[in-house]
């Protein structure tokens, strides 16, 4: 039985992962931003008699991380797996989003997981073992128009995780990056709505509206987050130092395609999968028939 700490568990990937680990007998601490966010998860755990706790945690408040880690390790006696899942996506062109919004994305998607990781490392070093999984995205491998802030946060997470692995490998601590495509979570853009305060006269508005419209039209293609939970179980059980784990066929295809491409070929590939050349060339948007990269 492992002790597993997972962030962002009120819905989506976090909720699915928390239940998957608990159902196989692991001791799970599934964090939520507020007590009310965890009501449904607690009810499910109680009905199934699972060892699942729902402590509150805001990943943008690192001064609270120490107390959480102390609580988990004191109660359970170990901390074997940390899954950094909590994240946020704010739609909009880079010129239109505010500095506060940009910082919110970076604080949640990059500083949160990295600082929580730093908080658990002393304990895992003393154990001489542990697994830390970062829920990344194809946006951390291929930046697309309309996702500058989100891509920046995921690119930063990718690079920091790859470097950190070299620092902590000697203590038997594994690191993994989950490269995910589009899943039906709260980060999904399928509601097709811009924020009410989005600039009406923005020269980028048609780009963002088209991006959200395409996402709404393709909502049925969003995958079940339970598939990520299954992958997380496989990573936890694996005896390998593999760093990047694509979560679905799209992620596999993108990883394979991007590997070894020069800048020109990479740009052409991203144009193809994102259906964004119309914007750069100044034309009206005509939706492509083929599938495109959605992260």
mmCIF file of C-alpha atoms in Angstrom:
data_model
loop_
_atom_site.group_PDB
_atom_site.id
_atom_site.type_symbol
_atom_site.label_atom_id
_atom_site.label_comp_id
_atom_site.label_asym_id
_atom_site.label_seq_id
_atom_site.Cartn_x
_atom_site.Cartn_y
_atom_site.Cartn_z
ATOM 1 C CA UNK A 1 0.000 0.000 0.000
ATOM 2 C CA UNK A 2 1.412 3.372 -1.063
ATOM 3 C CA UNK A 3 0.729 6.846 0.288
ATOM 4 C CA UNK A 4 -0.315 9.083 -2.606
ATOM 5 C CA UNK A 5 -0.739 12.863 -2.595
ATOM 6 C CA UNK A 6 -2.650 14.355 -5.540
ATOM 7 C CA UNK A 7 -3.486 18.022 -6.158
ATOM 8 C CA UNK A 8 -6.564 19.413 -7.904
ATOM 9 C CA UNK A 9 -8.982 16.581 -7.129
ATOM 10 C CA UNK A 10 -12.408 18.213 -7.141
ATOM 11 C CA UNK A 11 -13.025 17.043 -10.712
ATOM 12 C CA UNK A 12 -11.476 15.707 -13.890
ATOM 13 C CA UNK A 13 -8.099 13.993 -13.883
ATOM 14 C CA UNK A 14 -7.444 14.586 -10.186
ATOM 15 C CA UNK A 15 -10.740 13.104 -9.076
ATOM 16 C CA UNK A 16 -10.365 10.079 -11.368
ATOM 17 C CA UNK A 17 -6.801 9.502 -10.199
ATOM 18 C CA UNK A 18 -7.683 9.798 -6.509
ATOM 19 C CA UNK A 19 -10.416 7.169 -6.822
ATOM 20 C CA UNK A 20 -8.252 4.871 -8.963
ATOM 21 C CA UNK A 21 -5.427 4.777 -6.409
ATOM 22 C CA UNK A 22 -7.796 4.476 -3.441
ATOM 23 C CA UNK A 23 -9.786 1.663 -5.056
ATOM 24 C CA UNK A 24 -6.708 -0.477 -5.356
ATOM 25 C CA UNK A 25 -5.945 -0.022 -1.665
ATOM 26 C CA UNK A 26 -3.567 2.936 -1.565
ATOM 27 C CA UNK A 27 -3.785 5.629 1.114
ATOM 28 C CA UNK A 28 -4.782 8.761 -0.816
ATOM 29 C CA UNK A 29 -4.657 12.442 0.108
ATOM 30 C CA UNK A 30 -6.648 14.223 -2.604
ATOM 31 C CA UNK A 31 -6.376 17.986 -2.221
ATOM 32 C CA UNK A 32 -9.144 20.421 -3.120
ATOM 33 C CA UNK A 33 -9.215 24.218 -3.024
ATOM 34 C CA UNK A 34 -12.114 24.389 -0.538
ATOM 35 C CA UNK A 35 -13.976 21.972 1.698
ATOM 36 C CA UNK A 36 -17.109 22.242 -0.446
ATOM 37 C CA UNK A 37 -15.111 21.254 -3.559
ATOM 38 C CA UNK A 38 -14.444 17.871 -1.988
ATOM 39 C CA UNK A 39 -18.005 16.959 -0.968
ATOM 40 C CA UNK A 40 -18.734 14.679 -3.922
ATOM 41 C CA UNK A 41 -15.364 12.953 -3.678
ATOM 42 C CA UNK A 42 -15.771 12.396 0.077
ATOM 43 C CA UNK A 43 -19.229 10.948 -0.448
ATOM 44 C CA UNK A 44 -17.942 8.489 -3.036
ATOM 45 C CA UNK A 45 -15.029 7.483 -0.804
ATOM 46 C CA UNK A 46 -17.340 6.966 2.165
ATOM 47 C CA UNK A 47 -19.793 4.839 0.186
ATOM 48 C CA UNK A 48 -16.935 2.619 -1.020
ATOM 49 C CA UNK A 49 -15.066 2.677 2.317
ATOM 50 C CA UNK A 50 -11.894 3.991 0.710
ATOM 51 C CA UNK A 51 -8.831 5.360 2.502
ATOM 52 C CA UNK A 52 -9.191 8.806 0.971
ATOM 53 C CA UNK A 53 -8.767 12.190 2.624
ATOM 54 C CA UNK A 54 -9.521 15.586 1.060
ATOM 55 C CA UNK A 55 -7.318 18.243 2.670
ATOM 56 C CA UNK A 56 -7.678 21.777 1.340
ATOM 57 C CA UNK A 57 -4.782 23.235 -0.618
ATOM 58 C CA UNK A 58 -4.280 26.273 -2.823
ATOM 59 C CA UNK A 59 -1.181 25.544 -4.905
ATOM 60 C CA UNK A 60 -0.502 29.286 -5.228
ATOM 61 C CA UNK A 61 0.100 29.478 -1.445
ATOM 62 C CA UNK A 62 3.439 27.712 -0.899
ATOM 63 C CA UNK A 63 3.662 28.778 2.739
ATOM 64 C CA UNK A 64 0.999 26.118 3.455
ATOM 65 C CA UNK A 65 2.886 23.252 1.812
ATOM 66 C CA UNK A 66 4.997 22.373 4.830
ATOM 67 C CA UNK A 67 1.996 21.835 7.098
ATOM 68 C CA UNK A 68 0.343 19.602 4.510
ATOM 69 C CA UNK A 69 3.444 17.441 4.048
ATOM 70 C CA UNK A 70 3.885 17.142 7.803
ATOM 71 C CA UNK A 71 0.266 16.065 8.203
ATOM 72 C CA UNK A 72 0.505 13.435 5.472
ATOM 73 C CA UNK A 73 3.799 11.968 6.624
ATOM 74 C CA UNK A 74 2.799 11.993 10.310
ATOM 75 C CA UNK A 75 -0.517 10.280 9.633
ATOM 76 C CA UNK A 76 0.615 7.766 7.027
ATOM 77 C CA UNK A 77 4.279 7.344 7.945
ATOM 78 C CA UNK A 78 5.371 7.657 4.335
ATOM 79 C CA UNK A 79 4.869 9.640 1.147
ATOM 80 C CA UNK A 80 5.456 7.479 -1.885
ATOM 81 C CA UNK A 81 3.792 9.291 -4.787
ATOM 82 C CA UNK A 82 3.148 12.965 -5.481
ATOM 83 C CA UNK A 83 0.973 13.808 -8.486
ATOM 84 C CA UNK A 84 1.011 17.496 -9.416
ATOM 85 C CA UNK A 85 -2.259 17.830 -11.283
ATOM 86 C CA UNK A 86 -3.838 21.183 -10.343
ATOM 87 C CA UNK A 87 -3.838 23.636 -13.211
ATOM 88 C CA UNK A 88 -5.558 26.601 -14.824
ATOM 89 C CA UNK A 89 -6.100 27.821 -18.382
ATOM 90 C CA UNK A 90 -7.132 31.396 -19.206
ATOM 91 C CA UNK A 91 -8.143 31.806 -22.873
ATOM 92 C CA UNK A 92 -6.946 34.819 -24.778
ATOM 93 C CA UNK A 93 -4.241 36.317 -26.938
ATOM 94 C CA UNK A 94 -1.061 37.331 -25.135
ATOM 95 C CA UNK A 95 -1.564 41.039 -25.855
ATOM 96 C CA UNK A 96 -5.053 40.885 -24.348
ATOM 97 C CA UNK A 97 -4.532 38.942 -21.127
ATOM 98 C CA UNK A 98 -3.498 40.976 -18.098
ATOM 99 C CA UNK A 99 -0.242 40.667 -16.210
ATOM 100 C CA UNK A 100 -2.251 39.375 -13.252
ATOM 101 C CA UNK A 101 -3.758 36.623 -15.420
ATOM 102 C CA UNK A 102 -0.349 35.663 -16.778
ATOM 103 C CA UNK A 103 1.050 35.456 -13.261
ATOM 104 C CA UNK A 104 -1.945 33.389 -12.095
ATOM 105 C CA UNK A 105 -1.273 30.817 -14.812
ATOM 106 C CA UNK A 106 2.432 30.651 -13.999
ATOM 107 C CA UNK A 107 1.846 30.500 -10.230
ATOM 108 C CA UNK A 108 -0.670 27.669 -10.601
ATOM 109 C CA UNK A 109 0.876 25.583 -13.379
ATOM 110 C CA UNK A 110 4.595 26.073 -12.733
ATOM 111 C CA UNK A 111 5.502 27.498 -9.338
ATOM 112 C CA UNK A 112 2.813 25.482 -7.542
ATOM 113 C CA UNK A 113 3.963 22.032 -8.659
ATOM 114 C CA UNK A 114 7.666 22.872 -8.478
ATOM 115 C CA UNK A 115 7.483 24.314 -4.959
ATOM 116 C CA UNK A 116 5.313 21.467 -3.712
ATOM 117 C CA UNK A 117 7.851 19.082 -5.213
ATOM 118 C CA UNK A 118 10.616 20.881 -3.365
ATOM 119 C CA UNK A 119 8.657 20.527 -0.134
ATOM 120 C CA UNK A 120 8.409 16.725 -0.468
ATOM 121 C CA UNK A 121 11.981 16.093 -1.617
ATOM 122 C CA UNK A 122 13.623 16.064 1.847
ATOM 123 C CA UNK A 123 11.229 13.346 3.000
ATOM 124 C CA UNK A 124 11.672 11.277 -0.167
ATOM 125 C CA UNK A 125 15.461 11.592 0.080
ATOM 126 C CA UNK A 126 15.346 10.214 3.596
ATOM 127 C CA UNK A 127 13.190 7.339 2.345
ATOM 128 C CA UNK A 128 15.627 6.789 -0.546
ATOM 129 C CA UNK A 129 12.608 6.369 -2.816
ATOM 130 C CA UNK A 130 9.583 8.138 -4.240
ATOM 131 C CA UNK A 131 7.756 9.074 -7.422
ATOM 132 C CA UNK A 132 6.782 12.566 -8.545
ATOM 133 C CA UNK A 133 4.455 12.885 -11.545
ATOM 134 C CA UNK A 134 3.808 16.170 -13.336
ATOM 135 C CA UNK A 135 0.617 16.404 -15.393
ATOM 136 C CA UNK A 136 1.922 18.297 -18.393
ATOM 137 C CA UNK A 137 0.373 18.838 -21.808
ATOM 138 C CA UNK A 138 1.120 18.839 -25.504
ATOM 139 C CA UNK A 139 1.138 22.617 -24.989
ATOM 140 C CA UNK A 140 4.419 22.056 -23.159
ATOM 141 C CA UNK A 141 5.912 20.635 -26.356
ATOM 142 C CA UNK A 142 4.240 22.712 -29.051
ATOM 143 C CA UNK A 143 3.146 26.291 -28.453
ATOM 144 C CA UNK A 144 0.046 27.401 -30.343
ATOM 145 C CA UNK A 145 -1.643 30.774 -30.912
ATOM 146 C CA UNK A 146 -4.090 31.704 -28.191
ATOM 147 C CA UNK A 147 -2.275 29.684 -25.538
ATOM 148 C CA UNK A 148 0.838 31.744 -24.807
ATOM 149 C CA UNK A 149 0.422 31.805 -21.025
ATOM 150 C CA UNK A 150 -0.567 28.155 -20.727
ATOM 151 C CA UNK A 151 2.205 27.023 -23.073
ATOM 152 C CA UNK A 152 4.759 29.096 -21.166
ATOM 153 C CA UNK A 153 3.789 27.436 -17.900
ATOM 154 C CA UNK A 154 3.950 23.930 -19.352
ATOM 155 C CA UNK A 155 7.216 24.507 -21.255
ATOM 156 C CA UNK A 156 8.723 25.749 -17.981
ATOM 157 C CA UNK A 157 7.433 22.681 -16.155
ATOM 158 C CA UNK A 158 8.893 20.373 -18.808
ATOM 159 C CA UNK A 159 12.362 21.905 -18.638
ATOM 160 C CA UNK A 160 12.486 22.130 -14.861
ATOM 161 C CA UNK A 161 11.364 18.510 -14.476
ATOM 162 C CA UNK A 162 13.937 17.234 -16.951
ATOM 163 C CA UNK A 163 16.735 19.075 -15.145
ATOM 164 C CA UNK A 164 15.497 18.108 -11.679
ATOM 165 C CA UNK A 165 15.515 14.432 -12.590
ATOM 166 C CA UNK A 166 19.291 14.595 -12.969
ATOM 167 C CA UNK A 167 19.648 16.173 -9.527
ATOM 168 C CA UNK A 168 17.604 13.645 -7.565
ATOM 169 C CA UNK A 169 18.157 10.384 -9.430
ATOM 170 C CA UNK A 170 20.876 9.257 -7.001
ATOM 171 C CA UNK A 171 18.342 9.016 -4.167
ATOM 172 C CA UNK A 172 16.059 6.631 -6.009
ATOM 173 C CA UNK A 173 13.407 9.267 -6.683
ATOM 174 C CA UNK A 174 11.659 8.947 -10.036
ATOM 175 C CA UNK A 175 10.166 11.810 -12.042
ATOM 176 C CA UNK A 176 7.589 11.502 -14.802
ATOM 177 C CA UNK A 177 5.870 13.903 -17.185
ATOM 178 C CA UNK A 178 2.436 12.950 -18.501
ATOM 179 C CA UNK A 179 1.989 14.384 -21.995
ATOM 180 C CA UNK A 180 -1.756 14.705 -22.465
ATOM 181 C CA UNK A 181 -3.997 15.668 -25.326
ATOM 182 C CA UNK A 182 -7.550 16.886 -24.889
ATOM 183 C CA UNK A 183 -9.598 15.558 -21.991
ATOM 184 C CA UNK A 184 -13.033 16.434 -20.651
ATOM 185 C CA UNK A 185 -11.966 18.520 -17.651
ATOM 186 C CA UNK A 186 -12.583 22.026 -16.359
ATOM 187 C CA UNK A 187 -9.606 23.175 -18.434
ATOM 188 C CA UNK A 188 -11.435 22.163 -21.596
ATOM 189 C CA UNK A 189 -12.576 25.074 -23.775
ATOM 190 C CA UNK A 190 -15.776 23.362 -24.857
ATOM 191 C CA UNK A 191 -18.095 26.001 -23.349
ATOM 192 C CA UNK A 192 -16.956 28.220 -26.227
ATOM 193 C CA UNK A 193 -17.139 31.379 -24.134
ATOM 194 C CA UNK A 194 -14.702 34.236 -23.822
ATOM 195 C CA UNK A 195 -14.445 35.980 -20.444
ATOM 196 C CA UNK A 196 -17.061 38.728 -20.186
ATOM 197 C CA UNK A 197 -14.347 41.369 -19.824
ATOM 198 C CA UNK A 198 -12.424 40.300 -22.949
ATOM 199 C CA UNK A 199 -11.570 43.415 -25.036
ATOM 200 C CA UNK A 200 -14.361 43.968 -27.551
ATOM 201 C CA UNK A 201 -12.139 45.696 -30.095
ATOM 202 C CA UNK A 202 -9.184 43.341 -29.825
ATOM 203 C CA UNK A 203 -7.526 42.636 -33.199
ATOM 204 C CA UNK A 204 -7.108 39.054 -31.938
ATOM 205 C CA UNK A 205 -10.763 38.511 -31.047
ATOM 206 C CA UNK A 206 -11.669 36.555 -34.185
ATOM 207 C CA UNK A 207 -8.708 34.223 -33.588
ATOM 208 C CA UNK A 208 -9.749 33.434 -30.031
ATOM 209 C CA UNK A 209 -13.441 33.155 -30.884
ATOM 210 C CA UNK A 210 -12.640 30.686 -33.664
ATOM 211 C CA UNK A 211 -10.413 28.674 -31.347
ATOM 212 C CA UNK A 212 -13.157 28.424 -28.741
ATOM 213 C CA UNK A 213 -15.813 27.686 -31.354
ATOM 214 C CA UNK A 214 -13.748 24.835 -32.780
ATOM 215 C CA UNK A 215 -13.271 23.446 -29.278
ATOM 216 C CA UNK A 216 -17.004 23.575 -28.591
ATOM 217 C CA UNK A 217 -17.811 21.825 -31.873
ATOM 218 C CA UNK A 218 -15.322 19.084 -31.088
ATOM 219 C CA UNK A 219 -16.324 18.629 -27.442
ATOM 220 C CA UNK A 220 -17.447 15.060 -28.041
ATOM 221 C CA UNK A 221 -13.881 14.192 -29.036
ATOM 222 C CA UNK A 222 -12.520 15.102 -25.598
ATOM 223 C CA UNK A 223 -11.286 11.952 -23.889
ATOM 224 C CA UNK A 224 -12.353 10.557 -20.533
ATOM 225 C CA UNK A 225 -9.956 11.630 -17.749
ATOM 226 C CA UNK A 226 -10.184 8.091 -16.381
ATOM 227 C CA UNK A 227 -7.716 7.143 -19.127
ATOM 228 C CA UNK A 228 -5.115 9.388 -17.471
ATOM 229 C CA UNK A 229 -5.843 7.729 -14.129
ATOM 230 C CA UNK A 230 -5.100 4.338 -15.671
ATOM 231 C CA UNK A 231 -1.819 5.678 -17.038
ATOM 232 C CA UNK A 232 -0.869 7.063 -13.618
ATOM 233 C CA UNK A 233 -1.364 3.618 -12.087
ATOM 234 C CA UNK A 234 0.926 2.125 -14.736
ATOM 235 C CA UNK A 235 3.588 4.755 -14.093
ATOM 236 C CA UNK A 236 3.425 4.106 -10.343
ATOM 237 C CA UNK A 237 3.909 0.370 -10.919
ATOM 238 C CA UNK A 238 6.599 0.680 -13.589
ATOM 239 C CA UNK A 239 10.221 -0.183 -12.971
ATOM 240 C CA UNK A 240 11.724 2.335 -15.372
ATOM 241 C CA UNK A 241 13.323 5.765 -15.498
ATOM 242 C CA UNK A 242 11.181 6.809 -18.474
ATOM 243 C CA UNK A 243 10.512 10.545 -18.210
ATOM 244 C CA UNK A 244 7.823 11.357 -20.781
ATOM 245 C CA UNK A 245 4.624 9.319 -20.923
ATOM 246 C CA UNK A 246 2.213 10.135 -23.759
ATOM 247 C CA UNK A 247 -1.337 9.527 -22.613
ATOM 248 C CA UNK A 248 -3.125 8.847 -25.883
ATOM 249 C CA UNK A 249 -2.531 8.185 -29.605
ATOM 250 C CA UNK A 250 -2.487 11.905 -30.427
ATOM 251 C CA UNK A 251 0.221 12.516 -27.841
ATOM 252 C CA UNK A 252 2.272 9.607 -29.200
ATOM 253 C CA UNK A 253 1.945 10.932 -32.750
ATOM 254 C CA UNK A 254 2.947 14.465 -31.786
ATOM 255 C CA UNK A 255 5.949 13.327 -29.736
ATOM 256 C CA UNK A 256 7.159 11.110 -32.575
ATOM 257 C CA UNK A 257 6.578 13.762 -35.207
ATOM 258 C CA UNK A 258 8.269 16.619 -33.370
ATOM 259 C CA UNK A 259 11.365 14.608 -32.574
ATOM 260 C CA UNK A 260 14.171 15.657 -34.905
ATOM 261 C CA UNK A 261 12.258 18.274 -36.928
ATOM 262 C CA UNK A 262 14.096 21.463 -37.837
ATOM 263 C CA UNK A 263 12.414 24.820 -37.206
ATOM 264 C CA UNK A 264 10.925 25.078 -40.700
ATOM 265 C CA UNK A 265 9.428 21.594 -40.627
ATOM 266 C CA UNK A 266 8.221 22.108 -37.062
ATOM 267 C CA UNK A 267 6.421 25.337 -38.014
ATOM 268 C CA UNK A 268 4.775 23.632 -40.993
ATOM 269 C CA UNK A 269 3.629 20.745 -38.806
ATOM 270 C CA UNK A 270 2.148 23.072 -36.184
ATOM 271 C CA UNK A 271 0.333 25.016 -38.906
ATOM 272 C CA UNK A 272 -1.151 21.748 -40.118
ATOM 273 C CA UNK A 273 -2.340 20.398 -36.798
ATOM 274 C CA UNK A 274 -3.522 23.709 -35.344
ATOM 275 C CA UNK A 275 -5.373 25.021 -38.437
ATOM 276 C CA UNK A 276 -4.021 28.501 -37.726
ATOM 277 C CA UNK A 277 -2.364 29.529 -41.013
ATOM 278 C CA UNK A 278 -5.531 31.455 -41.952
ATOM 279 C CA UNK A 279 -4.864 33.877 -39.109
ATOM 280 C CA UNK A 280 -1.249 34.517 -40.008
ATOM 281 C CA UNK A 281 -2.160 35.016 -43.674
ATOM 282 C CA UNK A 282 -5.028 37.408 -42.893
ATOM 283 C CA UNK A 283 -7.904 35.280 -44.215
ATOM 284 C CA UNK A 284 -11.276 34.417 -42.739
ATOM 285 C CA UNK A 285 -11.448 31.185 -40.797
ATOM 286 C CA UNK A 286 -12.587 28.027 -42.558
ATOM 287 C CA UNK A 287 -12.565 25.007 -40.202
ATOM 288 C CA UNK A 288 -10.323 22.199 -41.368
ATOM 289 C CA UNK A 289 -11.810 18.763 -41.969
ATOM 290 C CA UNK A 290 -8.947 16.941 -40.247
ATOM 291 C CA UNK A 291 -8.333 16.720 -36.527
ATOM 292 C CA UNK A 292 -6.023 19.255 -34.957
ATOM 293 C CA UNK A 293 -3.868 19.533 -31.906
ATOM 294 C CA UNK A 294 -5.945 20.357 -28.813
ATOM 295 C CA UNK A 295 -4.242 20.468 -25.426
#
